[in-house]
PDB file of C-alpha atoms in Angstrom:
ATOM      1  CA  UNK A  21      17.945  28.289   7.014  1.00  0.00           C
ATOM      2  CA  UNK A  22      17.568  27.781   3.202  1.00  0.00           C
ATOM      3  CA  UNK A  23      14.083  28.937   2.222  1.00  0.00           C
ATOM      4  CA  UNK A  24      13.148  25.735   0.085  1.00  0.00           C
ATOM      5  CA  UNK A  25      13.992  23.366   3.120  1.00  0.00           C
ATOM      6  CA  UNK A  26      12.104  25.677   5.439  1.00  0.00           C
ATOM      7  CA  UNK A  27       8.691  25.445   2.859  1.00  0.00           C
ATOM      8  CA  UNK A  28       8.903  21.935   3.094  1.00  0.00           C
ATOM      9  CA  UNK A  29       9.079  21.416   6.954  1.00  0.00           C
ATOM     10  CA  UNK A  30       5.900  23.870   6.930  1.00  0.00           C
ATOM     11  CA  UNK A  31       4.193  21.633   4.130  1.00  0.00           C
ATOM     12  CA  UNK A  32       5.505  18.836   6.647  1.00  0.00           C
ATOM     13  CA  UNK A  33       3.662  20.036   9.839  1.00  0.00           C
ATOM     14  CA  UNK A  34       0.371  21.006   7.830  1.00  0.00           C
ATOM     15  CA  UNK A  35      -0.020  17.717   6.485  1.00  0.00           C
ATOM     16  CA  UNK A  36       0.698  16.037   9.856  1.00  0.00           C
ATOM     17  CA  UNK A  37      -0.825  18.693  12.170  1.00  0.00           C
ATOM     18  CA  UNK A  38       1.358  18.189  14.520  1.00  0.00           C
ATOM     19  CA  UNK A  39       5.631  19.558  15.395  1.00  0.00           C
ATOM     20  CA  UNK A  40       6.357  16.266  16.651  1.00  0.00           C
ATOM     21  CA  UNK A  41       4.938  14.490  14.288  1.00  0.00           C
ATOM     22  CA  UNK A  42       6.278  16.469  11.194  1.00  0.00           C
ATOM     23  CA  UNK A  43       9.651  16.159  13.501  1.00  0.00           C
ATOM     24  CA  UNK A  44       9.347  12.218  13.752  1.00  0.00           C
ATOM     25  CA  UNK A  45       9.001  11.684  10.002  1.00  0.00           C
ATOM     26  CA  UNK A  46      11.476  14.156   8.752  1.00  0.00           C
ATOM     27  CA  UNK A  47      14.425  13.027  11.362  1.00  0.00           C
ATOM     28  CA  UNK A  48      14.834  16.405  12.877  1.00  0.00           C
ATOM     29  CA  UNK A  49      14.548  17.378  16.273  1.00  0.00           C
ATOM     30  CA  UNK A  50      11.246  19.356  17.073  1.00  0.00           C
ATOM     31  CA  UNK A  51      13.085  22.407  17.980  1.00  0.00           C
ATOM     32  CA  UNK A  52      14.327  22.110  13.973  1.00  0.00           C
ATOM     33  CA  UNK A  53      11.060  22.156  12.838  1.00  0.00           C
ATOM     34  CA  UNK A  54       9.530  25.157  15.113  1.00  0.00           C
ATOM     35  CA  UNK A  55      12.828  27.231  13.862  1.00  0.00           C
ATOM     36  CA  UNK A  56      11.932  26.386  10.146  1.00  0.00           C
ATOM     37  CA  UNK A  57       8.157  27.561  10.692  1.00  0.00           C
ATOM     38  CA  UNK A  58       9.121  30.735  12.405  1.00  0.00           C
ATOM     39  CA  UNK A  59      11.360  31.847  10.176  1.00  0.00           C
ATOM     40  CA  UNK A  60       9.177  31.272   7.602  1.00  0.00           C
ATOM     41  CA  UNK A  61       6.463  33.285   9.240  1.00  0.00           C
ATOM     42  CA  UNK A  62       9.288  36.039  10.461  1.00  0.00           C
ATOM     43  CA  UNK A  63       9.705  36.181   6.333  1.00  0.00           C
ATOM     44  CA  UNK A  64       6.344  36.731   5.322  1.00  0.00           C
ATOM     45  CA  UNK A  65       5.061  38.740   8.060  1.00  0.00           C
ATOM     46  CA  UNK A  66       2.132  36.345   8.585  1.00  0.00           C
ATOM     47  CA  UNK A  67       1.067  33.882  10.859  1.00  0.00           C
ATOM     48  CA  UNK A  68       0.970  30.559   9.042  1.00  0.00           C
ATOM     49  CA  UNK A  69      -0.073  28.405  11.943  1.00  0.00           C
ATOM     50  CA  UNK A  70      -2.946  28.829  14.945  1.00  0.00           C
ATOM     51  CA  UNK A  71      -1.497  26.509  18.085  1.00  0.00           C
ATOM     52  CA  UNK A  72      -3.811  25.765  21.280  1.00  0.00           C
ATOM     53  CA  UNK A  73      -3.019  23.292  23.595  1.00  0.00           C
ATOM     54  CA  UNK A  74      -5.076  20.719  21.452  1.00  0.00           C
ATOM     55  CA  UNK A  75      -5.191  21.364  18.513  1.00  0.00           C
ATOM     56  CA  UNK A  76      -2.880  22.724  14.968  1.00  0.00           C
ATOM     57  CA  UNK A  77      -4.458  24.524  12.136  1.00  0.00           C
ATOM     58  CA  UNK A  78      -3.386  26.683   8.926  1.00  0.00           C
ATOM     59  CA  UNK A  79      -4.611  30.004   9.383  1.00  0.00           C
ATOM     60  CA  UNK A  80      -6.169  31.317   6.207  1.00  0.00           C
ATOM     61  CA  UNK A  81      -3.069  32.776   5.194  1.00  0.00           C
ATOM     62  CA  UNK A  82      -1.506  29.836   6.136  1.00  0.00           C
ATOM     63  CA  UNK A  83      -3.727  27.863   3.958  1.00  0.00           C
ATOM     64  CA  UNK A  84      -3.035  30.171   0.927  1.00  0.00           C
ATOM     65  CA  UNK A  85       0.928  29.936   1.381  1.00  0.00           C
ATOM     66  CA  UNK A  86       0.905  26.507   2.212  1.00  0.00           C
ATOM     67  CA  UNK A  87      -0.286  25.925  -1.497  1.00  0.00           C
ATOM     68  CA  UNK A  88       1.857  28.493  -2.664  1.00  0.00           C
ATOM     69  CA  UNK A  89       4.466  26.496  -0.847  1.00  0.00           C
ATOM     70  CA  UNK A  90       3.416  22.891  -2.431  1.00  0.00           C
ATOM     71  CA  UNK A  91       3.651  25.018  -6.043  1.00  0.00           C
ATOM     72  CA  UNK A  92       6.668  25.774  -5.276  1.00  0.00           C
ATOM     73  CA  UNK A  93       8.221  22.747  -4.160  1.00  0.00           C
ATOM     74  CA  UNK A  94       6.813  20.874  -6.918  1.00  0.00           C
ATOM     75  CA  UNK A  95       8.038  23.073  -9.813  1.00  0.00           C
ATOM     76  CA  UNK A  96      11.610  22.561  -8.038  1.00  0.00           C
ATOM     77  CA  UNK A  97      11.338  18.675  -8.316  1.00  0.00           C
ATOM     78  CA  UNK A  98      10.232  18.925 -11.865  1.00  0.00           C
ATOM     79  CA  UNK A  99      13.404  20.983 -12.620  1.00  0.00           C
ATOM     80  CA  UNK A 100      15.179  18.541 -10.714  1.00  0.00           C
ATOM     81  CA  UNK A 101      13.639  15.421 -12.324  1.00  0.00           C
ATOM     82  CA  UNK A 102      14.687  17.102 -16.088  1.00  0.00           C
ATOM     83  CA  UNK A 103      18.310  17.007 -14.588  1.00  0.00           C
ATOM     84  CA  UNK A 104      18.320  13.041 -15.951  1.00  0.00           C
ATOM     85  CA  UNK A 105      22.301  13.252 -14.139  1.00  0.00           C
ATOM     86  CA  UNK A 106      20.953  14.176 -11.478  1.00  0.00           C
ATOM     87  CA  UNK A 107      22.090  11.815  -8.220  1.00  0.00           C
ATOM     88  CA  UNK A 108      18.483  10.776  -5.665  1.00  0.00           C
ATOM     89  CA  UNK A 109      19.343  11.420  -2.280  1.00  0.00           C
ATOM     90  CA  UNK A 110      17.231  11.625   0.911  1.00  0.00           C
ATOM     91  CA  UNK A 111      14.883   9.191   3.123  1.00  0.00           C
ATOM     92  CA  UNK A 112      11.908   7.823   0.685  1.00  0.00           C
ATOM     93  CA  UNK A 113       9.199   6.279   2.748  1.00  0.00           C
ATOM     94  CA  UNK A 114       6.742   3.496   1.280  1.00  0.00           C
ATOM     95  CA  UNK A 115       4.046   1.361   2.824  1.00  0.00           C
ATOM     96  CA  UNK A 116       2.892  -1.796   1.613  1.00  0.00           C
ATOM     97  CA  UNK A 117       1.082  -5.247   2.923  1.00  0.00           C
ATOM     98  CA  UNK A 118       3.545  -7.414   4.672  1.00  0.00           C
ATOM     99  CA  UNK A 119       3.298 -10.477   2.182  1.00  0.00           C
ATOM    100  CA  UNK A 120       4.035  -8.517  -0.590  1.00  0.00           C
ATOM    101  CA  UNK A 121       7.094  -6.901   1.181  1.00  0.00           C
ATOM    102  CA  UNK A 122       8.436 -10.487   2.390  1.00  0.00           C
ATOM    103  CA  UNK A 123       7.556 -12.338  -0.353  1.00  0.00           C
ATOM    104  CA  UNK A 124       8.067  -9.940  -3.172  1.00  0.00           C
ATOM    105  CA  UNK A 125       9.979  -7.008  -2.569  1.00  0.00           C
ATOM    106  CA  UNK A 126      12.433  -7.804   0.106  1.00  0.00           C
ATOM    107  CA  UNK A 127      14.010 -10.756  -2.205  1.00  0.00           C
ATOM    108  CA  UNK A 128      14.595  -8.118  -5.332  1.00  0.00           C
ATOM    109  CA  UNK A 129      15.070  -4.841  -3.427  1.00  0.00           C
ATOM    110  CA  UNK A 130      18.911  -5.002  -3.107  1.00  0.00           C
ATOM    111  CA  UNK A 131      19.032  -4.041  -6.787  1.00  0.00           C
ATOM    112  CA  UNK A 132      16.757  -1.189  -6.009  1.00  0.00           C
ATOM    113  CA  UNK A 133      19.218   0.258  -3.122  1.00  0.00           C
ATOM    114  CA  UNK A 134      22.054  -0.364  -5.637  1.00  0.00           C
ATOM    115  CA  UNK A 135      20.775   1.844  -8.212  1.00  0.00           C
ATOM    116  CA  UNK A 136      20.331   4.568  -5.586  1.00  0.00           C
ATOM    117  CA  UNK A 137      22.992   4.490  -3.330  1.00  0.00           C
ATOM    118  CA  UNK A 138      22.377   7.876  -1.908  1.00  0.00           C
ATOM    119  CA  UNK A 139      18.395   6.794  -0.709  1.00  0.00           C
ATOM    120  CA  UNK A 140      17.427   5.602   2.294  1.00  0.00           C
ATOM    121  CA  UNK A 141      13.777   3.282   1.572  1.00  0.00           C
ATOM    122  CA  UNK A 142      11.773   3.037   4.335  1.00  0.00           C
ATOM    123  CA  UNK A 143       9.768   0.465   4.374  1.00  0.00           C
ATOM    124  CA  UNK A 144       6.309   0.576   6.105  1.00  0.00           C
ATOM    125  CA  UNK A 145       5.042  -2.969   6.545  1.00  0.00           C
ATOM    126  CA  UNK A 146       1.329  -4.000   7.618  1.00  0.00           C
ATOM    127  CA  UNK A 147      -1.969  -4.698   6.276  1.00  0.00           C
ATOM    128  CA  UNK A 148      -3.796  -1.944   7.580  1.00  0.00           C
ATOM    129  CA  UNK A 149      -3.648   1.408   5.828  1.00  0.00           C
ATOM    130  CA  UNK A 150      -1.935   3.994   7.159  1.00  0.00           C
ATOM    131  CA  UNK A 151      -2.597   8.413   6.640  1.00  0.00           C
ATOM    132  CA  UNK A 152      -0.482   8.822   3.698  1.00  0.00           C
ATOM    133  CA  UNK A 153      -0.256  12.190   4.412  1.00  0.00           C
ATOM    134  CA  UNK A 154      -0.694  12.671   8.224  1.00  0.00           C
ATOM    135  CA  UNK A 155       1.840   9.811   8.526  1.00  0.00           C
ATOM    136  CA  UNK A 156       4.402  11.339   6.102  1.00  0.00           C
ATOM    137  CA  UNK A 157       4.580   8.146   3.859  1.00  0.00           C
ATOM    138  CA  UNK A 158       5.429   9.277   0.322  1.00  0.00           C
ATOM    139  CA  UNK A 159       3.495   6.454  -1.696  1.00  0.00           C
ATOM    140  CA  UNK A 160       2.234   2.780  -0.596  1.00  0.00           C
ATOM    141  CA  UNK A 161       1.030  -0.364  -2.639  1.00  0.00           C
ATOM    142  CA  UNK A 162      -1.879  -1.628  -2.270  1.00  0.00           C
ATOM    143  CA  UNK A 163      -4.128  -4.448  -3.269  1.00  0.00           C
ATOM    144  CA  UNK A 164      -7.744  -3.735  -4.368  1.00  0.00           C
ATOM    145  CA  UNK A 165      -9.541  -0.675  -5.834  1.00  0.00           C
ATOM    146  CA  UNK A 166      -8.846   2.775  -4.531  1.00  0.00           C
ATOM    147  CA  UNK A 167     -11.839   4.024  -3.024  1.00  0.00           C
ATOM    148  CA  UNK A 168     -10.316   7.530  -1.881  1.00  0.00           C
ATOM    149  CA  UNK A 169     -10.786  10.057  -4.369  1.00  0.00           C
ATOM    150  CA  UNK A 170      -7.906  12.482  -2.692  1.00  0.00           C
ATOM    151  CA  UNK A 171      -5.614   9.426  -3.725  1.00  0.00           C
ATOM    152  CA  UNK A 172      -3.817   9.075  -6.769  1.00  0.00           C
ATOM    153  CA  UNK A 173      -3.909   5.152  -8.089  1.00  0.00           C
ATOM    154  CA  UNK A 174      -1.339   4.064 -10.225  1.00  0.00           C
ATOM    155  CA  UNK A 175      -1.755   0.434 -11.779  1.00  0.00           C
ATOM    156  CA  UNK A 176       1.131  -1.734 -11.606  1.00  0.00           C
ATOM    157  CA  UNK A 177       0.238  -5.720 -11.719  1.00  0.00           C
ATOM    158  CA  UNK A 178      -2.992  -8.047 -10.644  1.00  0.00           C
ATOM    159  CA  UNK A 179      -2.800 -10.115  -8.137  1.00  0.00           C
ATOM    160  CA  UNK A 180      -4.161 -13.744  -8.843  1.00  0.00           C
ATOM    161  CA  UNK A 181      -6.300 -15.448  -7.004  1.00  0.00           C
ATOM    162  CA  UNK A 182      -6.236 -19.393  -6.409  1.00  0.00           C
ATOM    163  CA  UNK A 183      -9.348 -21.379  -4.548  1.00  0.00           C
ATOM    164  CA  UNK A 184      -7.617 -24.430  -2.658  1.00  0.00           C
ATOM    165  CA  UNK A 185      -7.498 -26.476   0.767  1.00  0.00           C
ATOM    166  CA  UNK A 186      -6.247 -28.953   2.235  1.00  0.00           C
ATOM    167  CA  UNK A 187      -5.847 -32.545   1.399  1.00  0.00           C
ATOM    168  CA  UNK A 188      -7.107 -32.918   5.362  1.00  0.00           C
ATOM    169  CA  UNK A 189     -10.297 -30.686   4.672  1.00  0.00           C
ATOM    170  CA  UNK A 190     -10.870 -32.511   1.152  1.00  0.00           C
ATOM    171  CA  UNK A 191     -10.756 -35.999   3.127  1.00  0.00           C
ATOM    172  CA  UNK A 192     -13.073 -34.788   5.379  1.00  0.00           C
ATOM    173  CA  UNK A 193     -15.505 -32.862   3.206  1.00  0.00           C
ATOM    174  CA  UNK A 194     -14.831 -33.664   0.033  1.00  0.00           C
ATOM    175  CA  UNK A 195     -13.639 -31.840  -3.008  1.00  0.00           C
ATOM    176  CA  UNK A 196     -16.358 -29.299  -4.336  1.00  0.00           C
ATOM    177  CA  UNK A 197     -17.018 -29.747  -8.095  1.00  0.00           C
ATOM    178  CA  UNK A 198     -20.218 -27.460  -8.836  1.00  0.00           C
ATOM    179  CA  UNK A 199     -21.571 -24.460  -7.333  1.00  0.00           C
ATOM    180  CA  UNK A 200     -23.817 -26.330  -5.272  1.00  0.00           C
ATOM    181  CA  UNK A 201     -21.052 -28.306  -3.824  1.00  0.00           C
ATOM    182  CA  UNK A 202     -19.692 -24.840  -3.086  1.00  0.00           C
ATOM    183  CA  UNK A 203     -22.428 -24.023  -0.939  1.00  0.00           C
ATOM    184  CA  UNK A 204     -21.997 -26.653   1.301  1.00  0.00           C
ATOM    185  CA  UNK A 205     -18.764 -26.109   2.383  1.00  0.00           C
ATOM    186  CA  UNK A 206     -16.650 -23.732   4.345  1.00  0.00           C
ATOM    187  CA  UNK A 207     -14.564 -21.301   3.890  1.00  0.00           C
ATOM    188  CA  UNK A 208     -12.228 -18.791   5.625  1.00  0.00           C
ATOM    189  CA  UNK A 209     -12.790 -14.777   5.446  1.00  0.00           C
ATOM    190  CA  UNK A 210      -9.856 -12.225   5.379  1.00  0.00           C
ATOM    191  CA  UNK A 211     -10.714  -9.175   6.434  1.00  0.00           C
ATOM    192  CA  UNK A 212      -7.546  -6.860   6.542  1.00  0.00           C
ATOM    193  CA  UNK A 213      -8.872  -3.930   7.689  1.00  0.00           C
ATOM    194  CA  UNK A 214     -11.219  -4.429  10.175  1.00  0.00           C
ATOM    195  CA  UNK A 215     -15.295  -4.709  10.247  1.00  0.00           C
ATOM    196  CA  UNK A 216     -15.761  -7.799   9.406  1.00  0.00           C
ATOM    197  CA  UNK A 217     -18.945  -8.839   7.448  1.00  0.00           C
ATOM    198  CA  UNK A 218     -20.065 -12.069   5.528  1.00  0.00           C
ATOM    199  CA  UNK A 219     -20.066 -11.673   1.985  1.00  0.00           C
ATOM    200  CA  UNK A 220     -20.454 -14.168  -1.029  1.00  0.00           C
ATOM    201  CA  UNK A 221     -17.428 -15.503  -3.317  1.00  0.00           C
ATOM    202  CA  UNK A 222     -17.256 -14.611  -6.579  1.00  0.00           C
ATOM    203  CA  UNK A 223     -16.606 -16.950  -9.626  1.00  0.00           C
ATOM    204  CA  UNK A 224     -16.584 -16.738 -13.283  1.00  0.00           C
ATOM    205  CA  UNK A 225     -17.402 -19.411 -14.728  1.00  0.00           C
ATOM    206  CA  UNK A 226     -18.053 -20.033 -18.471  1.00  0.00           C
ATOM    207  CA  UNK A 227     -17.342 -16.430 -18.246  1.00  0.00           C
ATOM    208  CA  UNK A 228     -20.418 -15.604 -16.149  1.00  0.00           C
ATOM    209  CA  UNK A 229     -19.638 -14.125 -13.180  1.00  0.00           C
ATOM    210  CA  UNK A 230     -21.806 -16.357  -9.895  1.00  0.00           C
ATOM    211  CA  UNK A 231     -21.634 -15.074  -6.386  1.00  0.00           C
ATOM    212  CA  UNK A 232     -21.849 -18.346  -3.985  1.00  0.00           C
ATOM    213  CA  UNK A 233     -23.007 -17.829  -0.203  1.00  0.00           C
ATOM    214  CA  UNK A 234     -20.816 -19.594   1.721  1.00  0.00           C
ATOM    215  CA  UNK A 235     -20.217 -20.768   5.472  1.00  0.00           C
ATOM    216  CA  UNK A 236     -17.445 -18.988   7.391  1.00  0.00           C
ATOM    217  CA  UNK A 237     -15.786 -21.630   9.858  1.00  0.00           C
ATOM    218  CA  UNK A 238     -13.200 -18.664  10.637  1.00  0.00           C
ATOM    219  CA  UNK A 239     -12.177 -15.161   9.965  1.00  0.00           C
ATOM    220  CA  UNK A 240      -8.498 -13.761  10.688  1.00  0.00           C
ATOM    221  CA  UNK A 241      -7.171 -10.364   9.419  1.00  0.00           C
ATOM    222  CA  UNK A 242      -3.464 -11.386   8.836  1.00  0.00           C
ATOM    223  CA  UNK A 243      -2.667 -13.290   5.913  1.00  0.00           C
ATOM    224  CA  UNK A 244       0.214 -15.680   7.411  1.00  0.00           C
ATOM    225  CA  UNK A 245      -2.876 -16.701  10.083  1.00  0.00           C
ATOM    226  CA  UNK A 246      -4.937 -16.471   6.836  1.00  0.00           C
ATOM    227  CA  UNK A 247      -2.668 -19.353   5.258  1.00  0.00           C
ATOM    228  CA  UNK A 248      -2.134 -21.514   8.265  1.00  0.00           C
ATOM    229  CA  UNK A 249      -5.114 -22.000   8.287  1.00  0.00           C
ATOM    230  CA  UNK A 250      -6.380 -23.539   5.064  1.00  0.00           C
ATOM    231  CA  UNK A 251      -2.755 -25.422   5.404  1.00  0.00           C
ATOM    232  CA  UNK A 252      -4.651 -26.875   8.611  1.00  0.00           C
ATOM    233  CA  UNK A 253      -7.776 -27.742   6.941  1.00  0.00           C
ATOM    234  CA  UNK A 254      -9.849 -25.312   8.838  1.00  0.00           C
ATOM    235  CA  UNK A 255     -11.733 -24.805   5.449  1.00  0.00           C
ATOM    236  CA  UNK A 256     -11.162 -23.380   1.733  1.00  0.00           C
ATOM    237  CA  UNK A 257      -9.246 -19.963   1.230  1.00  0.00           C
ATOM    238  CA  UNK A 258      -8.782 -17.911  -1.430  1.00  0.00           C
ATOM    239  CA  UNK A 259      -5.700 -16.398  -1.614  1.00  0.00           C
ATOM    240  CA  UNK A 260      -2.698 -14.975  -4.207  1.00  0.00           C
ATOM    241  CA  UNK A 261      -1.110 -17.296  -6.285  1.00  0.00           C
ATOM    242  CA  UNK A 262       1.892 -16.180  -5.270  1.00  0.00           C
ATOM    243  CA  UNK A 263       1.617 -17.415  -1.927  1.00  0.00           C
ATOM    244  CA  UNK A 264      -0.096 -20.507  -2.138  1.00  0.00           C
ATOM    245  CA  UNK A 265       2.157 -21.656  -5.411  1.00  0.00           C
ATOM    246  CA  UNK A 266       4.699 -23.432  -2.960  1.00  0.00           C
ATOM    247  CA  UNK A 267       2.501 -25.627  -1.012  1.00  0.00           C
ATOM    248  CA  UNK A 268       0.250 -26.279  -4.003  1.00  0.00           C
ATOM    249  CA  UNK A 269       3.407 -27.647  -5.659  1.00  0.00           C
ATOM    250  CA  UNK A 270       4.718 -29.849  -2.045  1.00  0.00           C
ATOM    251  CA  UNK A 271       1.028 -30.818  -2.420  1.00  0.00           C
ATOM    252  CA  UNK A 272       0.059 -29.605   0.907  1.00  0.00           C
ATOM    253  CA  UNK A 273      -2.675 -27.706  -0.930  1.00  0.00           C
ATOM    254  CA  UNK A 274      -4.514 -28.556  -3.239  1.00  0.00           C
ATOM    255  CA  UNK A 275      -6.472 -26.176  -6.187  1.00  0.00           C
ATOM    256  CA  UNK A 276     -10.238 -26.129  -6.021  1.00  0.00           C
ATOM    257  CA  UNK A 277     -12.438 -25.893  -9.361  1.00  0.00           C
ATOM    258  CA  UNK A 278      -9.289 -24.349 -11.384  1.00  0.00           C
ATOM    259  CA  UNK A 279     -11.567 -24.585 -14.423  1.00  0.00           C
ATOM    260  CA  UNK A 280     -12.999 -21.857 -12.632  1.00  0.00           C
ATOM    261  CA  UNK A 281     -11.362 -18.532 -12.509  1.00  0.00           C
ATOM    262  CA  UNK A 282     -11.873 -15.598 -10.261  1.00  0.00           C
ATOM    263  CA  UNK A 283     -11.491 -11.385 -11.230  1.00  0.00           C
ATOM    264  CA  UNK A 284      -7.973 -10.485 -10.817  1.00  0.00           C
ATOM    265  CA  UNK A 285      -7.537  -8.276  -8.125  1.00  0.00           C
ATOM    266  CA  UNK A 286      -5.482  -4.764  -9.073  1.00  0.00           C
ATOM    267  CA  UNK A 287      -2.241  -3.742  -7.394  1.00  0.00           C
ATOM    268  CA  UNK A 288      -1.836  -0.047  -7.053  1.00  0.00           C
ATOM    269  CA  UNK A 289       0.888   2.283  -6.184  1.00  0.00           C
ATOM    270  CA  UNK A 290      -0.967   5.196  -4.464  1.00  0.00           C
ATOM    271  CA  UNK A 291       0.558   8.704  -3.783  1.00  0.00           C
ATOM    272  CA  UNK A 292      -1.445  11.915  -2.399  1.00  0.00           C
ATOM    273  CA  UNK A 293      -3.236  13.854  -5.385  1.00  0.00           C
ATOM    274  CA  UNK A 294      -2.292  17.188  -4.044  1.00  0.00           C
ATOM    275  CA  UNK A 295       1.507  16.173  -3.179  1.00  0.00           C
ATOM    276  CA  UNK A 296       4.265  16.314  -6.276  1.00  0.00           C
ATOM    277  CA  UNK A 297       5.083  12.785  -7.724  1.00  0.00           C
ATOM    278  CA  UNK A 298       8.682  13.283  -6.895  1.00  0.00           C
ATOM    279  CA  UNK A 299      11.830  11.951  -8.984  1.00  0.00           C
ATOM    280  CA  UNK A 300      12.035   9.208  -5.686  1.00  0.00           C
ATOM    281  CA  UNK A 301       8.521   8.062  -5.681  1.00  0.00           C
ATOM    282  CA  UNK A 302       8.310   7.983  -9.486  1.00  0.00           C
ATOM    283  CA  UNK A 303      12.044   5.690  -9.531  1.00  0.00           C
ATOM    284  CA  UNK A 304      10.458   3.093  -6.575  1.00  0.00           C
ATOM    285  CA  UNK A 305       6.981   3.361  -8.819  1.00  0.00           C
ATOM    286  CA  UNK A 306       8.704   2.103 -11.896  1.00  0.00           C
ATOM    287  CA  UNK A 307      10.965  -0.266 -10.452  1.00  0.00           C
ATOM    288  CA  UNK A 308       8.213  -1.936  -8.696  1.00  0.00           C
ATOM    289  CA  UNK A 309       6.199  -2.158 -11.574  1.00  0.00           C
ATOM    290  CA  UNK A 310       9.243  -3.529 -13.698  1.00  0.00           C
ATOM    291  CA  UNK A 311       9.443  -6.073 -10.194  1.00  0.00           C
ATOM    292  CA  UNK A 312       5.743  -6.939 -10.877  1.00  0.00           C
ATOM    293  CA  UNK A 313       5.662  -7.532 -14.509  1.00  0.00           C
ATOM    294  CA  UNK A 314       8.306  -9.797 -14.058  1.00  0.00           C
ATOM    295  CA  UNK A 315       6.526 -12.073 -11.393  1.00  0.00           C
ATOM    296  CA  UNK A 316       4.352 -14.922 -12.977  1.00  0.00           C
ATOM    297  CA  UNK A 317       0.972 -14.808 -10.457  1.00  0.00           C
ATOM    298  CA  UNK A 318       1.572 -10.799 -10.266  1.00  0.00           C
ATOM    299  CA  UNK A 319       2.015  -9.543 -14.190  1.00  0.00           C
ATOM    300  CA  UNK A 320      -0.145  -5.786 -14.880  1.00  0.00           C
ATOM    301  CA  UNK A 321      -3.726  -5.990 -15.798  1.00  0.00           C
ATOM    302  CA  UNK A 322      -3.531  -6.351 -19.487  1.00  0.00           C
TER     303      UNK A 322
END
């Protein structure tokens, strides 16, 4: 088995500390995988891996090689990614939220697959974060600040954010127009990830940024649920521009204090610190960011 392919199926199971799993995410059938560790191992004369019945773990050679191993790897892309003729091949695997995927990405992509004939883009969609590196996903987008230092955070748009409701909830409540009116009214928490908790909104206005304490009438963690329900006036929703621009224009929402704006959010491609930007994630990386710049409510923080 070539040495470099066998290096990277060990890197593979380390990350994922698991055969199957490493199997699963490279296509390969497990047996693949256990042939490319032991002949690895038969090489070196070491044991790279300790195996119970519940448990995978680098031994401390195996910790030392498997760096050795990521050195290695990555000084091969970087001669590959000089080769500018050089023709991407091979599975590239990238997670995002699923309104950005329907509403952005899938539309444009086809140029993307055009370009690169010889890829395959697989296309994680959800809005919960997945392992980057225990799930074998080579980069993901996401909106919001990166919080995880062994994370690498590449900037590449803003998302903006639009107050608005329905013309239902504005007949029955009224339409805010100060931050008092604010506090009387209701509004309805997204909480993507889990753990819900009530927090203020945050305003700037006359370039002062206000927090306003406000009433939760309902709290989903999926933004299509998110959207269906300010479109049924269940109360007042924040959300990107980009997804409420349609029914703002059909009129079926309708923008709340637009004098007053609210901190652009950051959208990030993220890739593992310790693993190589390859020439595939740093292609996807730049198209998406050329994708973003291009969009009106999603255009790089300036």
């Amino acid at each position: 088995m070539d040495r470099l392919n066998a290096m990277e199926i060990f890197v593979c199971v380390a990350d994922a500390k698991s055969f199957a799993k490493a199997a699963a995410i490279l296509d390969i059938s497990p047996a693949s995988v256990t042939k490319a560790v032991q002949s690895l191992e038969d090489h070196l004369g070491l044991r790279l891996l300790q195996r119970t019945t519940r448990r995978l773990s680098l031994t401390p050679e195996g910790e030392a090689i498997c760096e050795d191993c990521r050195r290695i790897i990555s000084d091969v892309a970087d001669l590959a990614a000089g080769d500018g003729s050089r023709v991407l091949r091979g599975r590239l695997r990238v997670d995002m939220p699923a309104s950005l995927a329907k509403t952005v990405i899938i539309p444009v992509v086809s140029g993307f697959i055009a370009s690169h004939p010889d890829m395959e883009l697989v296309l994680g969609v959800g809005d919960k974060s997945v392992d980057l590196v225990e799930d074998g996903v080579d980069c993901a987008i996401r909106v919001g600040l990166n919080s995880d230092s062994s994370l690498v955070a590449q900037t590449i748009g803003a998302m903006q954010r639009v107050s608005c409701a329905a013309p239902t909830y504005i007949a029955r409540r009224g339409k805010p127009e100060s931050v008092e009116d604010l506090a009387g009214h209701s509004v309805i928490r997204y909480f993507p990830k889990g753990g819900w908790r009530d927090v203020s909104e945050e305003f700037i206005i006359e370039g002062k940024s206000i927090e306003v304490k406000m009433r939760s009438a309902i709290a989903v963690n999926d933004v299509d649920t998110y959207l269906a329900c300010g479109l049924q006036g269940l109360g007042i929703i924040r959300i990107g521009r980009y997804l409420a621009q349609e029914h703002l224009d059909s009129g079926a929402l309708v923008e709340i204090v637009p004098q007053w704006t609210t901190p652009p959010t950051p959208i990030s491609a993220i890739y593992p610190a310790r693993r190589h930007l390859s020439p595939k994630v740093r292609a996807f990386i730049s198209w998406a960011g050329e994708v973003f710049a291009a969009h009106p409510s999603l255009h790089p923080v300036r």
